[in-house]
Short mmCIF file of C-alpha atoms and ligand atoms in Angstrom, two decimals:
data_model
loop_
_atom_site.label_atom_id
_atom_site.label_comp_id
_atom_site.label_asym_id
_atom_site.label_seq_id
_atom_site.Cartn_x
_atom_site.Cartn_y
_atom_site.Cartn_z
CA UNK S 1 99.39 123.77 239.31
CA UNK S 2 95.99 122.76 240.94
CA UNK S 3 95.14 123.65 243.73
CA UNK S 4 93.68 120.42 246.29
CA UNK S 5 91.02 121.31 249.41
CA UNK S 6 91.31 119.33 252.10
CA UNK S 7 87.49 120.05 254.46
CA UNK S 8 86.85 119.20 258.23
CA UNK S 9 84.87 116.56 258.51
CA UNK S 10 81.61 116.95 260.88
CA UNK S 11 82.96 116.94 264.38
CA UNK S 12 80.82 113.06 265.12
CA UNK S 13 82.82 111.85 262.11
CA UNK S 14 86.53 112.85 263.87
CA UNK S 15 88.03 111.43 260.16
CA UNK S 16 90.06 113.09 258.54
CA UNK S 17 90.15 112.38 254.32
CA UNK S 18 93.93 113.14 253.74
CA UNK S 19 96.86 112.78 256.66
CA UNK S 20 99.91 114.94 256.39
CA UNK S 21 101.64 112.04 254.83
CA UNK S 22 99.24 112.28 251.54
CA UNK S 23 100.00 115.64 251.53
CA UNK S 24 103.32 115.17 251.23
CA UNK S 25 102.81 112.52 248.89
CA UNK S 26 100.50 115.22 246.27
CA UNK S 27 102.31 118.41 246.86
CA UNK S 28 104.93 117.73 243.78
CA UNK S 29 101.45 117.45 241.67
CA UNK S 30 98.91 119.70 243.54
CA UNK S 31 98.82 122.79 245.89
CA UNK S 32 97.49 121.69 248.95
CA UNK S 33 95.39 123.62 251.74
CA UNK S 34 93.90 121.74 254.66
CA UNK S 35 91.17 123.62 256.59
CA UNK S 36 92.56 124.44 260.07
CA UNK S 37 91.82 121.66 262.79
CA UNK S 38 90.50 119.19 260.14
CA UNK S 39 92.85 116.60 261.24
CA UNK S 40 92.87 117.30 265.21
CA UNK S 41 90.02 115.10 266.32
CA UNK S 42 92.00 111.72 264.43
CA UNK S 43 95.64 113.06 265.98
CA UNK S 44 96.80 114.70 262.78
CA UNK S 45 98.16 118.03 264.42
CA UNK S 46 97.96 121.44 262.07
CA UNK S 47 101.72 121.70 262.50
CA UNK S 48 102.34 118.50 260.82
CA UNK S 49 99.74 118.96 258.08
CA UNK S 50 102.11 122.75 257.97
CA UNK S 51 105.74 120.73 257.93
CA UNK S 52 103.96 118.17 255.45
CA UNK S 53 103.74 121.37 252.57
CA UNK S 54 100.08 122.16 253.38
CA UNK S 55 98.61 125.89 253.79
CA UNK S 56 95.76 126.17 256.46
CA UNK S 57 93.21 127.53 255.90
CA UNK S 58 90.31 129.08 258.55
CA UNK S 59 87.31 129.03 256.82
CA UNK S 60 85.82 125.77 255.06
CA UNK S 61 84.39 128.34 252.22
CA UNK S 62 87.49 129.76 251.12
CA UNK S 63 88.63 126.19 250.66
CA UNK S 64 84.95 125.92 248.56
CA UNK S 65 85.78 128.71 246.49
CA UNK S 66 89.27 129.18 246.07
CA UNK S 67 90.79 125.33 245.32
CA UNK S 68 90.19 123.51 242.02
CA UNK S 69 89.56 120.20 243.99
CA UNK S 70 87.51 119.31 246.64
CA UNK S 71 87.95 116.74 249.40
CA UNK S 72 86.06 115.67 251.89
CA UNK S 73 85.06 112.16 252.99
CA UNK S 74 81.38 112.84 254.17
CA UNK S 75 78.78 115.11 252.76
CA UNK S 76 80.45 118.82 252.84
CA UNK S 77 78.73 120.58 250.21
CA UNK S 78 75.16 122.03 250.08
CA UNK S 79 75.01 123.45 246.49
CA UNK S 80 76.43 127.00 247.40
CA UNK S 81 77.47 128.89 244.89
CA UNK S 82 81.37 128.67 244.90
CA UNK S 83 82.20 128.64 241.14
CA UNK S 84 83.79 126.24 238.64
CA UNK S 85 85.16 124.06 237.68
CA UNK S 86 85.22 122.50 240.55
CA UNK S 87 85.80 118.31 241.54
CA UNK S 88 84.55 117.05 244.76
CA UNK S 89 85.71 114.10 246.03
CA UNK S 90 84.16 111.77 248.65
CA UNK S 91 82.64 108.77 249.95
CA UNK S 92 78.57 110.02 249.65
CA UNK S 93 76.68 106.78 249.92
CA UNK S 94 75.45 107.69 246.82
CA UNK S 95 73.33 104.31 246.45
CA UNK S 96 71.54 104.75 249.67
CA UNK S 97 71.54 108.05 249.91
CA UNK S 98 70.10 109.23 247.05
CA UNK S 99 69.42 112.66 247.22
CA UNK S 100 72.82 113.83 248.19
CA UNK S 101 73.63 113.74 244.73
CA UNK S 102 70.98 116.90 243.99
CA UNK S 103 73.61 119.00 245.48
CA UNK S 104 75.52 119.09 242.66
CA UNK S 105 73.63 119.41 240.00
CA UNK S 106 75.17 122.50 239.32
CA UNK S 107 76.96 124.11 235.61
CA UNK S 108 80.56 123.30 236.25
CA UNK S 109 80.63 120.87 239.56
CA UNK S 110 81.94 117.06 238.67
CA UNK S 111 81.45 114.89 241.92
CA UNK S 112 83.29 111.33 242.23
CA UNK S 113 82.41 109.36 245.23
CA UNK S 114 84.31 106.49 246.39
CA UNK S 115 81.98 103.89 247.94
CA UNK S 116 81.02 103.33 243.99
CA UNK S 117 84.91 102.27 242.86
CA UNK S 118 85.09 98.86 241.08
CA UNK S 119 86.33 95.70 242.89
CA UNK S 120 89.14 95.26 241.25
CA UNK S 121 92.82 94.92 241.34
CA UNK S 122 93.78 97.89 239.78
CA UNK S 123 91.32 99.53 242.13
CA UNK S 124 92.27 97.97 244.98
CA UNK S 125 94.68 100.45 246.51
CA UNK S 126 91.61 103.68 246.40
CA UNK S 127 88.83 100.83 247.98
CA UNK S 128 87.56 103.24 250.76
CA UNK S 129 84.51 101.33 251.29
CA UNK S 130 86.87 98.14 252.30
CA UNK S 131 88.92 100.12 254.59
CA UNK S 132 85.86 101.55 256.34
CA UNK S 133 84.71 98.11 256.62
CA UNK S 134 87.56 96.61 257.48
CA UNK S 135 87.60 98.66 260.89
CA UNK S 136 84.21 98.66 261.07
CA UNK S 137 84.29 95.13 261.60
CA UNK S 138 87.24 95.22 264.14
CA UNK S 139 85.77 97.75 265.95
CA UNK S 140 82.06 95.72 266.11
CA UNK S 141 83.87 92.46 268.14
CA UNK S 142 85.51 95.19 270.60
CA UNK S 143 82.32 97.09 270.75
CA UNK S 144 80.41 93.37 272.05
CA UNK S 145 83.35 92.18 274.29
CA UNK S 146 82.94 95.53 275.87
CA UNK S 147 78.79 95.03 275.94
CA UNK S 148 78.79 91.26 276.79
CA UNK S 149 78.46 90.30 280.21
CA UNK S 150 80.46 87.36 279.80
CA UNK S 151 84.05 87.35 278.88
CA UNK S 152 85.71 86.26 274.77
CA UNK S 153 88.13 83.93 275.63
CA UNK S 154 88.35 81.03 277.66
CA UNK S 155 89.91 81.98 281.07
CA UNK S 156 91.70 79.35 283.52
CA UNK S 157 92.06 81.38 287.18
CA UNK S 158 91.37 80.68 290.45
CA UNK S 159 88.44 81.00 290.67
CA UNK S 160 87.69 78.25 288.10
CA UNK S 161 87.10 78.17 284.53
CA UNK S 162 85.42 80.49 282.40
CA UNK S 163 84.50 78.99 278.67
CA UNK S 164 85.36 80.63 275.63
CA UNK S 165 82.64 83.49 273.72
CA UNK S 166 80.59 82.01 271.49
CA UNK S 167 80.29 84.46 268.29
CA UNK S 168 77.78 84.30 265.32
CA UNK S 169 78.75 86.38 262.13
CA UNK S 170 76.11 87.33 259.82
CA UNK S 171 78.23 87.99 256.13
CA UNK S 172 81.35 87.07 255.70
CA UNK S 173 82.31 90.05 253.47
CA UNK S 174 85.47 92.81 254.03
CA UNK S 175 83.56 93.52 257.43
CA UNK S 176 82.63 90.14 258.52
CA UNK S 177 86.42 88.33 257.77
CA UNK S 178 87.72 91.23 259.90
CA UNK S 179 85.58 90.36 263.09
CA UNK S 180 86.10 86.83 262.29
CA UNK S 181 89.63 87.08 262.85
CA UNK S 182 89.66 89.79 265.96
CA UNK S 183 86.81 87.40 267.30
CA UNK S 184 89.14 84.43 267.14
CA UNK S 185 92.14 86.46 268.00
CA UNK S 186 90.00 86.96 271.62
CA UNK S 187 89.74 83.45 271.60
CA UNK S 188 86.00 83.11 270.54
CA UNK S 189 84.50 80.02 269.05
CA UNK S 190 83.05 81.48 265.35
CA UNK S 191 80.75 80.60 263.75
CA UNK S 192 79.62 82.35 260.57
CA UNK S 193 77.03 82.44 257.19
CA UNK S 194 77.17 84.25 254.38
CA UNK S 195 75.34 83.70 250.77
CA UNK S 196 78.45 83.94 248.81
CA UNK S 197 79.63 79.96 248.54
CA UNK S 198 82.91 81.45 247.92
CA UNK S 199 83.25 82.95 251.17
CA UNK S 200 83.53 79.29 253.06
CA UNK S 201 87.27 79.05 252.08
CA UNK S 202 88.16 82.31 253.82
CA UNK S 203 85.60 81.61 256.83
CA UNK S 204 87.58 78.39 257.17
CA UNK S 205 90.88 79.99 256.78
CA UNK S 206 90.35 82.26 259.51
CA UNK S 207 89.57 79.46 261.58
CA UNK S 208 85.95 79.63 262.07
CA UNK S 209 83.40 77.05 261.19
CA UNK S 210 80.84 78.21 257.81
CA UNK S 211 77.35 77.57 258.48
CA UNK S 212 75.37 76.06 255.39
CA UNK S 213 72.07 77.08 254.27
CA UNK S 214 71.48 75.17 250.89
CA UNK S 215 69.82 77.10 247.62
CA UNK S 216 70.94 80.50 247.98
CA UNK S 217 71.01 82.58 244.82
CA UNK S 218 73.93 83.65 243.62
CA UNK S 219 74.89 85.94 240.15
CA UNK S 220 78.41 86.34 238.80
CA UNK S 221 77.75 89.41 237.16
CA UNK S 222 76.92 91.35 240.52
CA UNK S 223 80.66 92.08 240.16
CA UNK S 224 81.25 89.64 243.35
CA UNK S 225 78.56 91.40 245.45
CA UNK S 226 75.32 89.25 247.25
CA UNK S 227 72.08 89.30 245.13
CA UNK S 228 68.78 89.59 246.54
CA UNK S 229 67.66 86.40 247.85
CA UNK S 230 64.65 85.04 247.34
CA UNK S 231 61.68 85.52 250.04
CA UNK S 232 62.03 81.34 250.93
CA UNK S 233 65.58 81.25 251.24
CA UNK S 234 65.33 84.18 253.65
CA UNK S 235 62.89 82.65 255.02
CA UNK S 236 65.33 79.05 255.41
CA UNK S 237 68.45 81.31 256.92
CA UNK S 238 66.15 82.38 259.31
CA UNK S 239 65.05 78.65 260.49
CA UNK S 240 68.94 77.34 260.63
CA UNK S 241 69.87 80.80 262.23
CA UNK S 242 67.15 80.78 264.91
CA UNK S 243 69.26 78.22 266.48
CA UNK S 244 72.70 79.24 265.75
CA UNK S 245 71.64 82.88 267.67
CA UNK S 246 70.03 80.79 270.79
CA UNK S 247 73.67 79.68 271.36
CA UNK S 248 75.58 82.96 270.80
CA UNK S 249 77.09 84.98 273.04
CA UNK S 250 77.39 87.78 270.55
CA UNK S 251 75.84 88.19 266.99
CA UNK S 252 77.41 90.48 264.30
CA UNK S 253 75.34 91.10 261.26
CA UNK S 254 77.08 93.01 258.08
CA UNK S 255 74.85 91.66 255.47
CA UNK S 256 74.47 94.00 252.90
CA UNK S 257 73.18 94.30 249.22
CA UNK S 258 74.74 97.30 247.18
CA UNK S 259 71.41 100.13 246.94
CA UNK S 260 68.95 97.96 248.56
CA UNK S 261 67.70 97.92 251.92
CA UNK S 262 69.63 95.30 253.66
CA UNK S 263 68.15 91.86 254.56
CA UNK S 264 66.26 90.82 257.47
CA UNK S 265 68.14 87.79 259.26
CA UNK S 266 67.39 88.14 262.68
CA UNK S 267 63.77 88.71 264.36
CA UNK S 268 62.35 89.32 267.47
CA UNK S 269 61.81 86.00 267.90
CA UNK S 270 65.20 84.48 267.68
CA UNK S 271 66.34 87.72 269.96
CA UNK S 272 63.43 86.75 272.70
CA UNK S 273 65.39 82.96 272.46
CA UNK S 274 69.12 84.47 273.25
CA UNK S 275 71.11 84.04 276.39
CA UNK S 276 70.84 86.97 278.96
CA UNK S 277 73.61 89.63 278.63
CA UNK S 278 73.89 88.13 274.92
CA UNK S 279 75.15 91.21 272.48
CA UNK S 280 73.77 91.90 268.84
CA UNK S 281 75.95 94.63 266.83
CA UNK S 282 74.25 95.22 264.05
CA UNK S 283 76.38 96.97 261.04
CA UNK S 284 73.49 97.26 258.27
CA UNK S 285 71.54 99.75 260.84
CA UNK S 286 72.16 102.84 258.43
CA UNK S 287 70.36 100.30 255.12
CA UNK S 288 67.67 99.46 257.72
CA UNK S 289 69.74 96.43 259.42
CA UNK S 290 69.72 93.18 259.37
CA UNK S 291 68.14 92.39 262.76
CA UNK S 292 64.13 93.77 263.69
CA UNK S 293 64.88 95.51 266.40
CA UNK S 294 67.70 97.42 265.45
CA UNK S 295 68.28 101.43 265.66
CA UNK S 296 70.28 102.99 264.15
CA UNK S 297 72.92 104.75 266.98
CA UNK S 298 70.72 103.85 270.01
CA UNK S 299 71.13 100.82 272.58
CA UNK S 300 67.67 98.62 272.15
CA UNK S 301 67.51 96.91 275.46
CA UNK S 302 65.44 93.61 274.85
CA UNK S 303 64.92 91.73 277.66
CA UNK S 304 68.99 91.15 279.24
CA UNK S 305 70.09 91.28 275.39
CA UNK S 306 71.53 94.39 274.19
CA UNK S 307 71.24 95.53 270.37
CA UNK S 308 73.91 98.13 268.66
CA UNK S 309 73.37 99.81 265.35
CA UNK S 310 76.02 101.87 265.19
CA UNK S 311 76.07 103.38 261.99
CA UNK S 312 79.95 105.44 262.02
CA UNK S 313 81.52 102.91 263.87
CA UNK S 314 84.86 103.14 261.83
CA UNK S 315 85.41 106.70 263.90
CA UNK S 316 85.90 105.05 266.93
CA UNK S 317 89.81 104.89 265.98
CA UNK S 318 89.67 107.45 263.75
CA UNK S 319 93.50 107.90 263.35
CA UNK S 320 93.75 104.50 262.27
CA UNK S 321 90.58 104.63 259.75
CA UNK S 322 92.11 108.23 258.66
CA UNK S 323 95.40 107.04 257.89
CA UNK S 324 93.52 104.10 255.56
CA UNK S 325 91.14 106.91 254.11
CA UNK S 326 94.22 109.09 253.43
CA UNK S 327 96.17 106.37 251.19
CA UNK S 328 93.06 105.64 249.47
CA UNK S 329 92.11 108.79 248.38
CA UNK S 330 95.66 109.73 247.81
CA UNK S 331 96.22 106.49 245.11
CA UNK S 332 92.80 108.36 243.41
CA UNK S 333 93.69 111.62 243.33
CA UNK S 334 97.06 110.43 241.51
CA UNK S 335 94.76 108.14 239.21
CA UNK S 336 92.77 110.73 238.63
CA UNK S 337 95.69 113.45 237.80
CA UNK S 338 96.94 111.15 235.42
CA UNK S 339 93.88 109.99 233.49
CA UNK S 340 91.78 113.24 233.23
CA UNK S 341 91.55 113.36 230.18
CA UNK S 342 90.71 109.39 229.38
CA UNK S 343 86.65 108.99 229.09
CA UNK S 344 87.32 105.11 229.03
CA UNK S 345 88.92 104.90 232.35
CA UNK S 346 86.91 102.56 234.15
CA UNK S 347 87.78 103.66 237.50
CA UNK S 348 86.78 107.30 236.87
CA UNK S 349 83.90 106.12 235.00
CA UNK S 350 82.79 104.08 237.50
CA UNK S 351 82.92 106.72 240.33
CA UNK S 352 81.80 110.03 238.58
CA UNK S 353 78.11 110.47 239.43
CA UNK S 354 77.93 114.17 238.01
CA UNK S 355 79.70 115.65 235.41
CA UNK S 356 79.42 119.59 234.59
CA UNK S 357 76.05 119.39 236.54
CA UNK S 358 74.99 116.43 235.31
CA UNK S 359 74.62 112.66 236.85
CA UNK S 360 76.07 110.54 234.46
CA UNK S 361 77.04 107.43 236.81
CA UNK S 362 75.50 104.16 235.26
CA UNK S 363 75.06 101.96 238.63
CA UNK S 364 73.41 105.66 240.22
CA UNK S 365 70.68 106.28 237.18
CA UNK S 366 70.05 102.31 237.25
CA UNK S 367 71.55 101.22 233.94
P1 NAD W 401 78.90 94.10 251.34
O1 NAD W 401 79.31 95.08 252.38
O2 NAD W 401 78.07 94.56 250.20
O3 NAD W 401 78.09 92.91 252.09
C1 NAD W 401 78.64 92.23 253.20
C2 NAD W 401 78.43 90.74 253.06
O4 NAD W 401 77.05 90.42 253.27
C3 NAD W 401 78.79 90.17 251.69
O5 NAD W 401 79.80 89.20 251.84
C4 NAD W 401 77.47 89.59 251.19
O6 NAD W 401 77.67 88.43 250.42
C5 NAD W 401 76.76 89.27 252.49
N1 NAD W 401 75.30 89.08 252.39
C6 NAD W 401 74.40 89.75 251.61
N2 NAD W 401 73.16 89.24 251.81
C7 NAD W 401 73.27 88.25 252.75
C8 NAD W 401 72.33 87.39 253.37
N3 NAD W 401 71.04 87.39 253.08
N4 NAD W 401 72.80 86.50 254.29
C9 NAD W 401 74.12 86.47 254.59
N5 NAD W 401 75.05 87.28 254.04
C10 NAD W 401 74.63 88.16 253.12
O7 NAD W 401 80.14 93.30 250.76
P2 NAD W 401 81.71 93.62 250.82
O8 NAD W 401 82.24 93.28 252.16
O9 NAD W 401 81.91 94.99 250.31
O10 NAD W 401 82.29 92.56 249.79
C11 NAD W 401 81.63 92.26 248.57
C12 NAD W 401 82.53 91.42 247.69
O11 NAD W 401 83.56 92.21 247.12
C13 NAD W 401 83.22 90.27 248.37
O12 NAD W 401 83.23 89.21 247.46
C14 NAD W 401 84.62 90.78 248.59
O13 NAD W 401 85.57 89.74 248.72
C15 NAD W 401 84.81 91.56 247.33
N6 NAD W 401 85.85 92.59 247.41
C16 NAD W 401 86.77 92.67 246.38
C17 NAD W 401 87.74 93.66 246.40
C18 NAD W 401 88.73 93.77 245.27
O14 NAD W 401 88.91 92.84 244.54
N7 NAD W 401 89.37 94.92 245.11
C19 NAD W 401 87.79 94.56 247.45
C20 NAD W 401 86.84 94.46 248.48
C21 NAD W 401 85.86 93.47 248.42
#
């Protein structure tokens, strides 16, 4: 039987990549040790990970040397030597983070990571990079409410009448649909752009109102993903955004192009034309975000309007976000039990970047 890792993530991360319930879910396939505490920080107690069928383990390297596969949602593993064969599994960033991947380039290491898996149906159930930004964008609109000096929904007291948020969303992707609907769930007016005509439907479903911005670019065979858009029609969001963001109360931006730097949509300029205490969470800050004056994990103060770039913002409930993580990666480990041996499988093709050593990932060498 094989015998299944499970690592602590970095103590800022507070994830965990596998809950007690995944291990009981692998243990009729796989052995499976858990490193000791790896779950504590997302409320996944060792006792439970114990009663779930899991050994603990103290030491992260015995779980490097000793199991035949490797998990660990962020970065774990520095190139030691710990042997072979040996599969890691994660969520690397691979695209944007490029030389991560260097780390194992080493005889006997195979690495999949998940933010590459395909967008499709079969897929759908080991989608990491959705569940991540399916938080991520729930956790953004509670993030601003909490920022904004002004409350989300309209409030009859009293003391009189207090209008309703007004909220601007920047991509209307996994991320942006999510804060659409726990924006309008507050009670916020939405309003929201993305490049993607198909994204107006579910804009509109959710109740919000799609803002249009004629000639964008658009390519079916990005595999449903935004293109690059062209330096004019950046240029023409910008104009019909300048005054969208003069009449927000809070601006999300999750616009984001897979391995490019992620577009510029909102300047200084429109930020020096927002209301006082007006909020701006920014979730391309770790591709170089989508507004100017973004940072990434720092609190830009300009003028009264406060800009976020959070960049792990899907830890902020990290029990929740594990427990997605967990079923993810569980579906792939079970994929990937049961198609080993299968070269054509477009799933495992899709997300191995190295193989033996070597990076043989299409999307990662370019191809
Ligand atoms: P993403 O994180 O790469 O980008 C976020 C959003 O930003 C996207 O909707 C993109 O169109 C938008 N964007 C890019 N440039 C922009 C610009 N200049 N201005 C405004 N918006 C811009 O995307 P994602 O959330 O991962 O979703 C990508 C696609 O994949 C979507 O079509 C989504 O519905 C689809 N999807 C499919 C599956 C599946 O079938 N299994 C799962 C998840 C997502």
């Amino acid at each position: 039987m094989q015998h299944l890792g499970v690592l602590k993530e970095s103590e800022r991360r507070r994830l965990v990549a596998l809950a007690p319930a995944g291990v009981k879910r692998l243990s009729a396939q796989l052995r499976v040790s858990v490193q000791r505490g790896a779950g504590r920080a997302a409320g996944y107690s060792d006792e439970a990970y114990a009663q779930a069928g899991a050994t603990l383990v103290e030491h992260r390297d015995e779980i490097l040397r000793g199991c035949d596969l490797v998990l660990g949602h962020d970065s774990h593993y520095r190139g030691e030597d710990v042997g072979g064969p040996k599969t890691f599994i994660g969520f690397l960033n691979v695209l944007n983070d490029r030389d991560v991947v260097d780390h194992y380039r080493r005889p006997g290491i195979t690495l999949h990571s998940l933010d590459l898996i395909p967008r499709t149906t079969l897929a759908q159930a080991m989608d990491v990079l959705s569940s991540v930004a399916s938080i991520s964008g729930y956790q953004a609109v509670l993030l601003a409410a909490e920022r904004s000096l002004a409350t989300v929904p309209m409030i009859t007291s009293a003391g009189g009448t207090l209008r309703p948020a007004r909220f601007l969303i920047m991509g209307a992707g996994v991320a942006g649909l999510q804060a659409i609907a726990t924006a309008r769930r507050l009670g916020a007016i939405v309003r929201a752009y993305d490049v993607r005509s198909a994204s107006r439907t579910e804009v509109e479903s959710l109740g919000a109102t799609f803002i249009e911005v004629e000639g964008a670019v658009e390519d079916r065979k990005a595999g449903g993903y935004a293109v690059e858009q062209t330096p004019e029609h950046l240029e023409r969001i910008r104009q019909v955004i300048h005054a969208e963001a003069s009449q927000a109360d809070v601006i999300i931006t999750t616009a984001k192009i897979p391995g490019r730097k992620a577009p510029l949509l909102i300047t200084e300029d429109m930020v020096r034309g927002m209301k006082p205490g007006a909020v701006v969470v920014d979730l391309a800050a770790a591709t170089g975000g989508n507004c100017a004056l973004t940072e990434p994990d720092s609190t830009v103060m300009y003028d009264e309007v406060t800009i976020l770039g959070p960049t792990a913002i899907e830890c902020g409930c990290a029990h929740s976000t594990s427990f997605l993580l967990s079923n993810n990666y569980t579906t792939f480990i079970e994929h990937l039990l049961k198609n080993a041996e299968n070269p054509a499988d477009e799933i495992l093709k899709a997300t191995r970047v190295v193989e033996n050593g070597e990076v043989v990932n299409a999307r990662y060498l370019g191809n």
